JSON list of C-alpha atoms and ligand atoms in Angstrom, two decimals:
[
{"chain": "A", "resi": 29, "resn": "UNK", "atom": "CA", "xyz": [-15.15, 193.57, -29.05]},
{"chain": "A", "resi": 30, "resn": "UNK", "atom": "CA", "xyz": [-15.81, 192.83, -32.23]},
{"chain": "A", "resi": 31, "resn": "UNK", "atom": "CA", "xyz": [-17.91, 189.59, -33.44]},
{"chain": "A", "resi": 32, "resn": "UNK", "atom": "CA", "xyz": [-16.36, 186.48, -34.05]},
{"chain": "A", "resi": 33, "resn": "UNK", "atom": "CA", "xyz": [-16.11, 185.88, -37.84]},
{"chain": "A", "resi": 34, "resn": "UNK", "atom": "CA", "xyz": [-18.76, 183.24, -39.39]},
{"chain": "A", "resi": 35, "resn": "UNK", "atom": "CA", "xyz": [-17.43, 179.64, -39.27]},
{"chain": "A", "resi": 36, "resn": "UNK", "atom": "CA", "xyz": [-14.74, 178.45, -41.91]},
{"chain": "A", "resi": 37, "resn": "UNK", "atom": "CA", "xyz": [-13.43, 175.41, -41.88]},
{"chain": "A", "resi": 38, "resn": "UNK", "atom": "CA", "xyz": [-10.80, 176.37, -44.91]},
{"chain": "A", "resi": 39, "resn": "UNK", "atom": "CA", "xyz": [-9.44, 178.53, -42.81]},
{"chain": "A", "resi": 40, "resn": "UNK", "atom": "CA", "xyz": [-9.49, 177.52, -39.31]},
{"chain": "A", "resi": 41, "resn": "UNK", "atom": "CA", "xyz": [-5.75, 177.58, -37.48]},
{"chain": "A", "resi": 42, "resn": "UNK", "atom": "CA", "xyz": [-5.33, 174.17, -35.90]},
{"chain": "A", "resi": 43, "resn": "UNK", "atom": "CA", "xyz": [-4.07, 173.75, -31.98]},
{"chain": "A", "resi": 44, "resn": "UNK", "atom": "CA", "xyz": [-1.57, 171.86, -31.86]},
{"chain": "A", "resi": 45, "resn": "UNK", "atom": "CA", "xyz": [-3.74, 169.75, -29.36]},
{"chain": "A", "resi": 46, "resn": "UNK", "atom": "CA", "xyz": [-7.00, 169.73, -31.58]},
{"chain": "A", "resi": 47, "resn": "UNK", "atom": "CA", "xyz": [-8.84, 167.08, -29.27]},
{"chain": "A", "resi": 48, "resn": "UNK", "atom": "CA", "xyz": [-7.95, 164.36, -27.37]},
{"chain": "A", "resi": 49, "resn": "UNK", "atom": "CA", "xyz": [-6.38, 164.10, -23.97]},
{"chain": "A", "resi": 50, "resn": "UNK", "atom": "CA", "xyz": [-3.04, 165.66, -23.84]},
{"chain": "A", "resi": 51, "resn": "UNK", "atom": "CA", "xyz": [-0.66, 166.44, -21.06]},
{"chain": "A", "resi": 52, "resn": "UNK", "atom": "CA", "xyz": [-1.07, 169.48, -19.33]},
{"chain": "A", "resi": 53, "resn": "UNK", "atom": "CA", "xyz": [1.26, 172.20, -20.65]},
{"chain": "A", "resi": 54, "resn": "UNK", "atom": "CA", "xyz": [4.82, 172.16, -20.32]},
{"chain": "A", "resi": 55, "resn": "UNK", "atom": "CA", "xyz": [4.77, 175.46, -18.11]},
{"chain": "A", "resi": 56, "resn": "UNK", "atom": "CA", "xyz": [2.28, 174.44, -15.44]},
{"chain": "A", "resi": 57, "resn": "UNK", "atom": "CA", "xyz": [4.42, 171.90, -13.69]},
{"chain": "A", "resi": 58, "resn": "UNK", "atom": "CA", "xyz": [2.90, 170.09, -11.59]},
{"chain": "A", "resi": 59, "resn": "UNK", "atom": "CA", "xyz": [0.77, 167.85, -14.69]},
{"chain": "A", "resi": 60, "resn": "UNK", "atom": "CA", "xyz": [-1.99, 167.09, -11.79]},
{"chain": "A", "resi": 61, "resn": "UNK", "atom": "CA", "xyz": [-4.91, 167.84, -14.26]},
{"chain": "A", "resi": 62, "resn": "UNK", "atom": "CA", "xyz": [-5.54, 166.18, -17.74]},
{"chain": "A", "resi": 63, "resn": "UNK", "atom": "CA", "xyz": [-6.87, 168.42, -20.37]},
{"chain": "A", "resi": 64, "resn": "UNK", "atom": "CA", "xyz": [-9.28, 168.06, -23.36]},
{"chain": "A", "resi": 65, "resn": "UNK", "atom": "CA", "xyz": [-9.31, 170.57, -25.83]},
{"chain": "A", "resi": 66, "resn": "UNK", "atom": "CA", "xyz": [-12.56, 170.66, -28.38]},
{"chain": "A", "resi": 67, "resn": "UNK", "atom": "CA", "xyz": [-13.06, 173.14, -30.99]},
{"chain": "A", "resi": 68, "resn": "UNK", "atom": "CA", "xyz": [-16.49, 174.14, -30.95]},
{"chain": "A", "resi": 69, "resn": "UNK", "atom": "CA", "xyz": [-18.88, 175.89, -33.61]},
{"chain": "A", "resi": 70, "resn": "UNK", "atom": "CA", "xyz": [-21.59, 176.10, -31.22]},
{"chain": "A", "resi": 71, "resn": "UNK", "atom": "CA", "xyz": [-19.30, 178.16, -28.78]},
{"chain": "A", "resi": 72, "resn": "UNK", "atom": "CA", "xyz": [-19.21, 181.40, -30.06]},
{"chain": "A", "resi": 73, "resn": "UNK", "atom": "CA", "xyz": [-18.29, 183.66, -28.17]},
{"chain": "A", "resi": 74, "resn": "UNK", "atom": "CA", "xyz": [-15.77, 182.73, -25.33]},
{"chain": "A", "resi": 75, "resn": "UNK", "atom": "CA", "xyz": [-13.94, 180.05, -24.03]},
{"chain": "A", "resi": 76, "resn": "UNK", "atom": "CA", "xyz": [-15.21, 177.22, -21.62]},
{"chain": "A", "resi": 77, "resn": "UNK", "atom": "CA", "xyz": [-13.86, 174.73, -19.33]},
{"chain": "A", "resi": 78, "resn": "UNK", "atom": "CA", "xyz": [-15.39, 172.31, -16.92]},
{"chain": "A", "resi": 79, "resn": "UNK", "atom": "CA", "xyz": [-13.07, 170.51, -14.34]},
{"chain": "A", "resi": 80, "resn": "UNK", "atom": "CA", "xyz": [-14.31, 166.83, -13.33]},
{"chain": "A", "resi": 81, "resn": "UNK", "atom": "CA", "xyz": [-12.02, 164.96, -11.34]},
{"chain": "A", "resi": 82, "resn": "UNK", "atom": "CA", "xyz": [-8.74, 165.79, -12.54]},
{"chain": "A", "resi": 83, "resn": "UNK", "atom": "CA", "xyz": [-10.09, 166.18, -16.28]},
{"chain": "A", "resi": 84, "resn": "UNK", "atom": "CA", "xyz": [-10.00, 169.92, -17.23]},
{"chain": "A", "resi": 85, "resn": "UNK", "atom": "CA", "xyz": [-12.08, 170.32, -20.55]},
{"chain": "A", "resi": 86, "resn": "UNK", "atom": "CA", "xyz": [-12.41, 173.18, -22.59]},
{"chain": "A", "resi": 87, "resn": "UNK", "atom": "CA", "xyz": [-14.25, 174.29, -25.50]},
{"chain": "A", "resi": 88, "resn": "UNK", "atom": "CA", "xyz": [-12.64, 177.06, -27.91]},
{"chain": "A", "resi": 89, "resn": "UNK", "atom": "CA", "xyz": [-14.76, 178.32, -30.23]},
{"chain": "A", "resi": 90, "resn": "UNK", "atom": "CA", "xyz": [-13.23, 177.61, -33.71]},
{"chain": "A", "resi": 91, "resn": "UNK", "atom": "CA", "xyz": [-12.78, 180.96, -34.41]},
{"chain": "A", "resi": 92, "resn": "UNK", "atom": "CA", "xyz": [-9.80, 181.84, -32.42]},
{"chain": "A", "resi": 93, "resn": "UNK", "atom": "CA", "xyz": [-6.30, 181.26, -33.73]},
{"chain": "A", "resi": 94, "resn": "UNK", "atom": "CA", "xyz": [-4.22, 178.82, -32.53]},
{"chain": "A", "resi": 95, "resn": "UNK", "atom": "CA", "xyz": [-2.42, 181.11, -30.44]},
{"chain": "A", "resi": 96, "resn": "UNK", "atom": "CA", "xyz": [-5.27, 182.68, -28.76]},
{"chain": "A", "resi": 97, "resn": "UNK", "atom": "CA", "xyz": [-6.74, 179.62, -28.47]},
{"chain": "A", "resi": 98, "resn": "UNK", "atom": "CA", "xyz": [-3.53, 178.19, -26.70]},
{"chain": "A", "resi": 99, "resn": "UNK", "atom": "CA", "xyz": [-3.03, 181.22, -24.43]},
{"chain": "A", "resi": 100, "resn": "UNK", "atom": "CA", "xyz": [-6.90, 180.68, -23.69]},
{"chain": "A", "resi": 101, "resn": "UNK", "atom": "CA", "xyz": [-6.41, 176.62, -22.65]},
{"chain": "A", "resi": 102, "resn": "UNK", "atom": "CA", "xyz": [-3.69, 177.55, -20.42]},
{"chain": "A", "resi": 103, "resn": "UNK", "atom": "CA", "xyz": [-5.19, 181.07, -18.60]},
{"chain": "A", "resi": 104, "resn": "UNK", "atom": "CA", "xyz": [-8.43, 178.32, -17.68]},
{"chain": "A", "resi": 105, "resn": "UNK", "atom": "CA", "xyz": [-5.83, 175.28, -16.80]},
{"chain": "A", "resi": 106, "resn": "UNK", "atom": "CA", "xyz": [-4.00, 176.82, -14.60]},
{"chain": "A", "resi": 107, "resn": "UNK", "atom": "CA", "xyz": [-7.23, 178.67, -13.12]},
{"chain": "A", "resi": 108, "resn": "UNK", "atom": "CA", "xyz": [-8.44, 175.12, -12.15]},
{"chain": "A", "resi": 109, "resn": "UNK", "atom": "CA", "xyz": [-4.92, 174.56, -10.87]},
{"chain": "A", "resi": 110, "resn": "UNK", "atom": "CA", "xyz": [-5.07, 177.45, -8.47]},
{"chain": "A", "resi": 111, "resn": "UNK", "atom": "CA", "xyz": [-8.19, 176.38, -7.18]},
{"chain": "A", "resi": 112, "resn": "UNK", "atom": "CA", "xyz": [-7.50, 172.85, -6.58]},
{"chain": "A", "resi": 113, "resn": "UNK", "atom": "CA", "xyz": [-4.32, 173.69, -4.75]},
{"chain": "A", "resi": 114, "resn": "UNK", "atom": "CA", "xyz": [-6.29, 176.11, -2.97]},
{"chain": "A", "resi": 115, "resn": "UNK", "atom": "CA", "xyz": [-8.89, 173.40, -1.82]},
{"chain": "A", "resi": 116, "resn": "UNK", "atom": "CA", "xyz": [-5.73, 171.78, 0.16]},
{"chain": "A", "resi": 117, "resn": "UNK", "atom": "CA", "xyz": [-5.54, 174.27, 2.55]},
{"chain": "A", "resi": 118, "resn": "UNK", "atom": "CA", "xyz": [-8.35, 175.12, 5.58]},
{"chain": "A", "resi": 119, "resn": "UNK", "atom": "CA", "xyz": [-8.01, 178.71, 5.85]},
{"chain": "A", "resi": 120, "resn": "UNK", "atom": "CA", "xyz": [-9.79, 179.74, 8.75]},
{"chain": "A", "resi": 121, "resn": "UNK", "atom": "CA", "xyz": [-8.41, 176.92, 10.50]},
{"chain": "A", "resi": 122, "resn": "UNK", "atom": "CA", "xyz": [-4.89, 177.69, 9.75]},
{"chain": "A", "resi": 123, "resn": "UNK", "atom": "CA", "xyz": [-5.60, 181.26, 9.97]},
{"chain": "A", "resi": 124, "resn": "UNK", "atom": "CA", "xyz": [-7.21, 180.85, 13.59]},
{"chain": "A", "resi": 125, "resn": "UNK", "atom": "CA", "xyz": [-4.00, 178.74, 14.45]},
{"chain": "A", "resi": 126, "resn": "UNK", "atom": "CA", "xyz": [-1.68, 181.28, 13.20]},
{"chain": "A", "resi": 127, "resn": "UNK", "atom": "CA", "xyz": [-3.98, 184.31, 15.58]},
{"chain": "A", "resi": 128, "resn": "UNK", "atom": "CA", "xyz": [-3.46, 182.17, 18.64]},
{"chain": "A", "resi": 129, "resn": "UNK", "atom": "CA", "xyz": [0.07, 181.77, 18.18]},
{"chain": "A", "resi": 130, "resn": "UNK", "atom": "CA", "xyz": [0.74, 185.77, 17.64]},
{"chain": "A", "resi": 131, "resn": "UNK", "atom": "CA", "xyz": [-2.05, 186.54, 19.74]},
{"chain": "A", "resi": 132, "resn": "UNK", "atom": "CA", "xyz": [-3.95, 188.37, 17.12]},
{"chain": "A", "resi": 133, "resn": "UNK", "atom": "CA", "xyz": [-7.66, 188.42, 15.86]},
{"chain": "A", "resi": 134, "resn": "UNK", "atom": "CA", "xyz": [-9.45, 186.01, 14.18]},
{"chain": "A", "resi": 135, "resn": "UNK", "atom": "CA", "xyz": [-10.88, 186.88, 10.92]},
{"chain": "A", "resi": 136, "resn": "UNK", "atom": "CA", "xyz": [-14.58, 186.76, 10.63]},
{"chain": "A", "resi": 137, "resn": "UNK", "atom": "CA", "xyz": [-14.43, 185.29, 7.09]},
{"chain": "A", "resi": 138, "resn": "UNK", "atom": "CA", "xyz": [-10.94, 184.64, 4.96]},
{"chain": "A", "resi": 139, "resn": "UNK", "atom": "CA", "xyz": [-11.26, 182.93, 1.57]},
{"chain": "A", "resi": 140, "resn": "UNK", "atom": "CA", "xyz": [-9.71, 182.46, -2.02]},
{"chain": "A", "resi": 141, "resn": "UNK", "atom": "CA", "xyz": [-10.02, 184.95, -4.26]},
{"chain": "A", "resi": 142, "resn": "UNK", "atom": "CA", "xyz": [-9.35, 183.95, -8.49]},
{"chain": "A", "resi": 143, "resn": "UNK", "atom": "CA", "xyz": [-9.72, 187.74, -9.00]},
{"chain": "A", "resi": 144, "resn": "UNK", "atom": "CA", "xyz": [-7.00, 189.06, -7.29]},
{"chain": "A", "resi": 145, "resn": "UNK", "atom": "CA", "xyz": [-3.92, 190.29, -10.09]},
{"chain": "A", "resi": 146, "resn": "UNK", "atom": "CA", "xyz": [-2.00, 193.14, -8.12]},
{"chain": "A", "resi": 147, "resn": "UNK", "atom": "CA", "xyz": [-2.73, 191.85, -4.46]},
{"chain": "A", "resi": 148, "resn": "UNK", "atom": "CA", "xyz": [-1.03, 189.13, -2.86]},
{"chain": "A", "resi": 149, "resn": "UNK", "atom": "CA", "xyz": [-4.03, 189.51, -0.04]},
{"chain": "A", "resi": 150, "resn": "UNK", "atom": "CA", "xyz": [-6.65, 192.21, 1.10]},
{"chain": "A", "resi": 151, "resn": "UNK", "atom": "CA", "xyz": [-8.11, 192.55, 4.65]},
{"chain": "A", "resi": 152, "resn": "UNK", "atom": "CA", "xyz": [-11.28, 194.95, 5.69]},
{"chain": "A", "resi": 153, "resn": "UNK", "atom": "CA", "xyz": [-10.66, 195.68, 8.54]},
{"chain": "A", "resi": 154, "resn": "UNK", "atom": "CA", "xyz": [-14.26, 197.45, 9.59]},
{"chain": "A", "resi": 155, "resn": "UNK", "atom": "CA", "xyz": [-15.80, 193.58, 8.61]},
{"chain": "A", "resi": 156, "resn": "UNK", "atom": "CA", "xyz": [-13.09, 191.50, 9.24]},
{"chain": "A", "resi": 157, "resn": "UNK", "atom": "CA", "xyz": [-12.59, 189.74, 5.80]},
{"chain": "A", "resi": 158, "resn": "UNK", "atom": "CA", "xyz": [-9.82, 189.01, 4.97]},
{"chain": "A", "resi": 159, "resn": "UNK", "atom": "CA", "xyz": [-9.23, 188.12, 1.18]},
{"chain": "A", "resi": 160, "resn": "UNK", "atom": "CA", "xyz": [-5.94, 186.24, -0.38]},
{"chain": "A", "resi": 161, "resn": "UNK", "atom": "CA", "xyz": [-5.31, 185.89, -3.86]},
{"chain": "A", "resi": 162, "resn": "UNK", "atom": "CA", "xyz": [-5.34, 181.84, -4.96]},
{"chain": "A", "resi": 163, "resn": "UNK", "atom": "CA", "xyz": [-2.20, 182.29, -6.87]},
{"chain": "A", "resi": 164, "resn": "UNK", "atom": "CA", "xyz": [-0.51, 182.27, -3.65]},
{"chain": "A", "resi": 165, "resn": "UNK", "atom": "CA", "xyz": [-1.87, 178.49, -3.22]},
{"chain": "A", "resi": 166, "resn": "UNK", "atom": "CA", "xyz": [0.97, 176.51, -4.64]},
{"chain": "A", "resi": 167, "resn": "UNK", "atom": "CA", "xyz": [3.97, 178.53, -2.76]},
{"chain": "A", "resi": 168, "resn": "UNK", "atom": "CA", "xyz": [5.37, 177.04, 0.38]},
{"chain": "A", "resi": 169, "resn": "UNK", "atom": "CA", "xyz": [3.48, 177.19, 3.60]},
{"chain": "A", "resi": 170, "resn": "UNK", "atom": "CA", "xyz": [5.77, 179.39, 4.91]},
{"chain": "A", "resi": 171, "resn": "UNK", "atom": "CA", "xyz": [4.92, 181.87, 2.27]},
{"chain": "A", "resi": 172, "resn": "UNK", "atom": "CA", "xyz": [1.00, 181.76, 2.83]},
{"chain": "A", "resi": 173, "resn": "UNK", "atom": "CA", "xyz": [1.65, 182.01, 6.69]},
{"chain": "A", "resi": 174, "resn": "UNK", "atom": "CA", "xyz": [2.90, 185.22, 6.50]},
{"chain": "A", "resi": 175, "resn": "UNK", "atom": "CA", "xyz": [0.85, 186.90, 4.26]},
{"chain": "A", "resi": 176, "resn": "UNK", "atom": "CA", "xyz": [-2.17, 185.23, 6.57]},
{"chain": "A", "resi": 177, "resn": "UNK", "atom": "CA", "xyz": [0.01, 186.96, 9.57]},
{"chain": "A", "resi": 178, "resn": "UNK", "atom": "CA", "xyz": [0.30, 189.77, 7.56]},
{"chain": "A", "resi": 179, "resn": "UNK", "atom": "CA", "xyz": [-3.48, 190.32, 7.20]},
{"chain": "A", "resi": 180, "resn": "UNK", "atom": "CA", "xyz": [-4.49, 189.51, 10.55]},
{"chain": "A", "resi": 181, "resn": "UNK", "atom": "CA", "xyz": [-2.21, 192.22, 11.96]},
{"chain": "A", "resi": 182, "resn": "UNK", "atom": "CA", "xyz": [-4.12, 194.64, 9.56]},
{"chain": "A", "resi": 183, "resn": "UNK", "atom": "CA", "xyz": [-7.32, 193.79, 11.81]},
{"chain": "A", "resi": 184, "resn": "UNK", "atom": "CA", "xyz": [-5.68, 195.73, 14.03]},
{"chain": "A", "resi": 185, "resn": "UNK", "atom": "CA", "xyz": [-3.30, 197.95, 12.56]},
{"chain": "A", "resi": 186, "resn": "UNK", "atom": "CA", "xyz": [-4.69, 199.61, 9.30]},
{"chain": "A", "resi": 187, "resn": "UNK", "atom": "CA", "xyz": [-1.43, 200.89, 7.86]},
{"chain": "A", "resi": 188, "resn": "UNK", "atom": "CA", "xyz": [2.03, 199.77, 7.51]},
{"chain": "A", "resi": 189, "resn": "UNK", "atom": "CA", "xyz": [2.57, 201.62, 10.53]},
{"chain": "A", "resi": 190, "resn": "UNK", "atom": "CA", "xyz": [6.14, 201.04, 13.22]},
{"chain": "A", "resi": 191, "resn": "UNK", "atom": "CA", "xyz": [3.38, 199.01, 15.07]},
{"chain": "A", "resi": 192, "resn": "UNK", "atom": "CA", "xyz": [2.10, 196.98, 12.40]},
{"chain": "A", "resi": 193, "resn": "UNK", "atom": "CA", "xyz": [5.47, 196.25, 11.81]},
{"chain": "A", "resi": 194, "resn": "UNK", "atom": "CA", "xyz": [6.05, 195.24, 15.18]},
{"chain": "A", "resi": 195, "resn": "UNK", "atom": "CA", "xyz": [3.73, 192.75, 14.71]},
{"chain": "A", "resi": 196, "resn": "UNK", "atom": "CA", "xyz": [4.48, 191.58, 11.68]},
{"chain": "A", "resi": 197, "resn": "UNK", "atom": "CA", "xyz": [8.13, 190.87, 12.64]},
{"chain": "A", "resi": 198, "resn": "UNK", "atom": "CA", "xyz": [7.12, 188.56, 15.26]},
{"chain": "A", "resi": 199, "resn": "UNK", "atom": "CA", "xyz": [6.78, 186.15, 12.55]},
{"chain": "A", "resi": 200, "resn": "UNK", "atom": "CA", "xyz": [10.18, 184.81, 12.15]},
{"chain": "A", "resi": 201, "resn": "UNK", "atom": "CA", "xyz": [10.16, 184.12, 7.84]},
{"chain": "A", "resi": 202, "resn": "UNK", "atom": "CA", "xyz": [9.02, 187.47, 6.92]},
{"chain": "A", "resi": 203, "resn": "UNK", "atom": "CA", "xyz": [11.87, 188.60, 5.41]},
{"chain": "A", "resi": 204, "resn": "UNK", "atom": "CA", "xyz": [12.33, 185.42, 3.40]},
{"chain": "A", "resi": 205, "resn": "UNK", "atom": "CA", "xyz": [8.79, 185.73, 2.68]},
{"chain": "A", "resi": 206, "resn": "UNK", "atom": "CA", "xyz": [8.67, 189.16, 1.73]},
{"chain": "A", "resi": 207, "resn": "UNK", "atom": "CA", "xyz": [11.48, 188.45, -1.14]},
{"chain": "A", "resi": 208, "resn": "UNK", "atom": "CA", "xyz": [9.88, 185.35, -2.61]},
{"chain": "A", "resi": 209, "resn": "UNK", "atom": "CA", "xyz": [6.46, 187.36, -3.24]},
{"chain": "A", "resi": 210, "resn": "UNK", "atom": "CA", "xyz": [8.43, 190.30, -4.64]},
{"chain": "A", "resi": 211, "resn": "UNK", "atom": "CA", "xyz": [10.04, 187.80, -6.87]},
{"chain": "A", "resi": 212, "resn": "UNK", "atom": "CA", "xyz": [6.60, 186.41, -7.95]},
{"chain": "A", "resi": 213, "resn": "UNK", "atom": "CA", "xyz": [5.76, 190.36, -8.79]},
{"chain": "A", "resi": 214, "resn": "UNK", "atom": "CA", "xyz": [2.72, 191.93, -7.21]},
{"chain": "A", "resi": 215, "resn": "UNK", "atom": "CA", "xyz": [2.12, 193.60, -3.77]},
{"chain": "A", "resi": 216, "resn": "UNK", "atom": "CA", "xyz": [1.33, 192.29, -0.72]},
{"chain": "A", "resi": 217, "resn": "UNK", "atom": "CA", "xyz": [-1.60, 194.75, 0.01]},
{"chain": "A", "resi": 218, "resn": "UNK", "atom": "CA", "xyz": [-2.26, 198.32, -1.10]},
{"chain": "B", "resi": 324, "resn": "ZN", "atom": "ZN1", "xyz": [-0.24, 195.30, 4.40]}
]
């Protein structure tokens, strides 16, 4: 990448939400975090946010246009969204509720990923980790159940094999579940 340009204030884009506390963006609707949005000429190089409470604040360096800048804001808001919804939900309790129920194993260790773009969820099965992407945090219960379901059976079925499937189905919302994630675009697992 190339540098940023040297400061100038002649010709820096404005954001529409220079500073000050503003609501958080129209598209991210649930407004459960305040934002603060500061242009600053000691940052740089990148954009950073610190979350306190429910106040999300970010620093843009004043280089970026107003456009990256706003793309920036929201890519980090709704990255602190993700994560608090994901903070609602125990994991390995729920997922060591939903292995007794279809008699399947318990993970060792399943977390949050932020990192996760093309995977819904991941599971290893030689360790027993099972990883699920944080964007799933804010869909319906139902929704995370299965793909939880989904990942335990891959502890012991590795591929979408007639018996992993046979396992799978036991879980009575797949199908439902299986059409809202393709609707939210990504896989489920490789
Ligand atoms: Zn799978």
């Amino acid at each position: 990448m190339a540098p940023p340009p040297p400061f100038d204030a002649t010709n820096t884009p404005e954001l529409p939400f220079d500073t000050g506390l503003v609501e958080a963006p129209g598209a991210l609707t649930a407004a459960v975090l305040r934002v603060e949005v500061v242009r600053s000429r000691r940052r740089t190089k990148s954009v950073a946010a610190t979350l306190h409470d429910d106040l999300v604040r970010v620093s843009v360096p004043t280089w970026m246009t107003a456009i990256e800048a706003d793309e920036a804001v929201r890519s980090m808001v709704a990255r602190f969204e993700r994560s608090v919804a994901a903070e609602r939900l125990d994991l390995p309790r729920r997922a060591a509720e939903l292995a007794r129920r279809y008699d399947l194993p318990c993970p060792a260790v399943i977390e949050w990923r932020d990192n996760m773009r093309m995977r819904w969820g991941s599971c290893q099965r030689t360790t027993g980790v099972i990883h699920l992407s944080n964007r799933l945090a804010r869909f319906p219960d139902w929704v995370i159940d299965y793909v939880i379901v989904h990942e335990l059976a891959h502890l012991v079925e590795a591929n979408h094999s007639p018996r992993f499937w046979a396992l799978v189905d036991r879980y009575p919302k797949k199908e439902r579940a299986t059409g809202y994630l393709i609707a939210k675009g990504g896989e489920l697992d490789e």
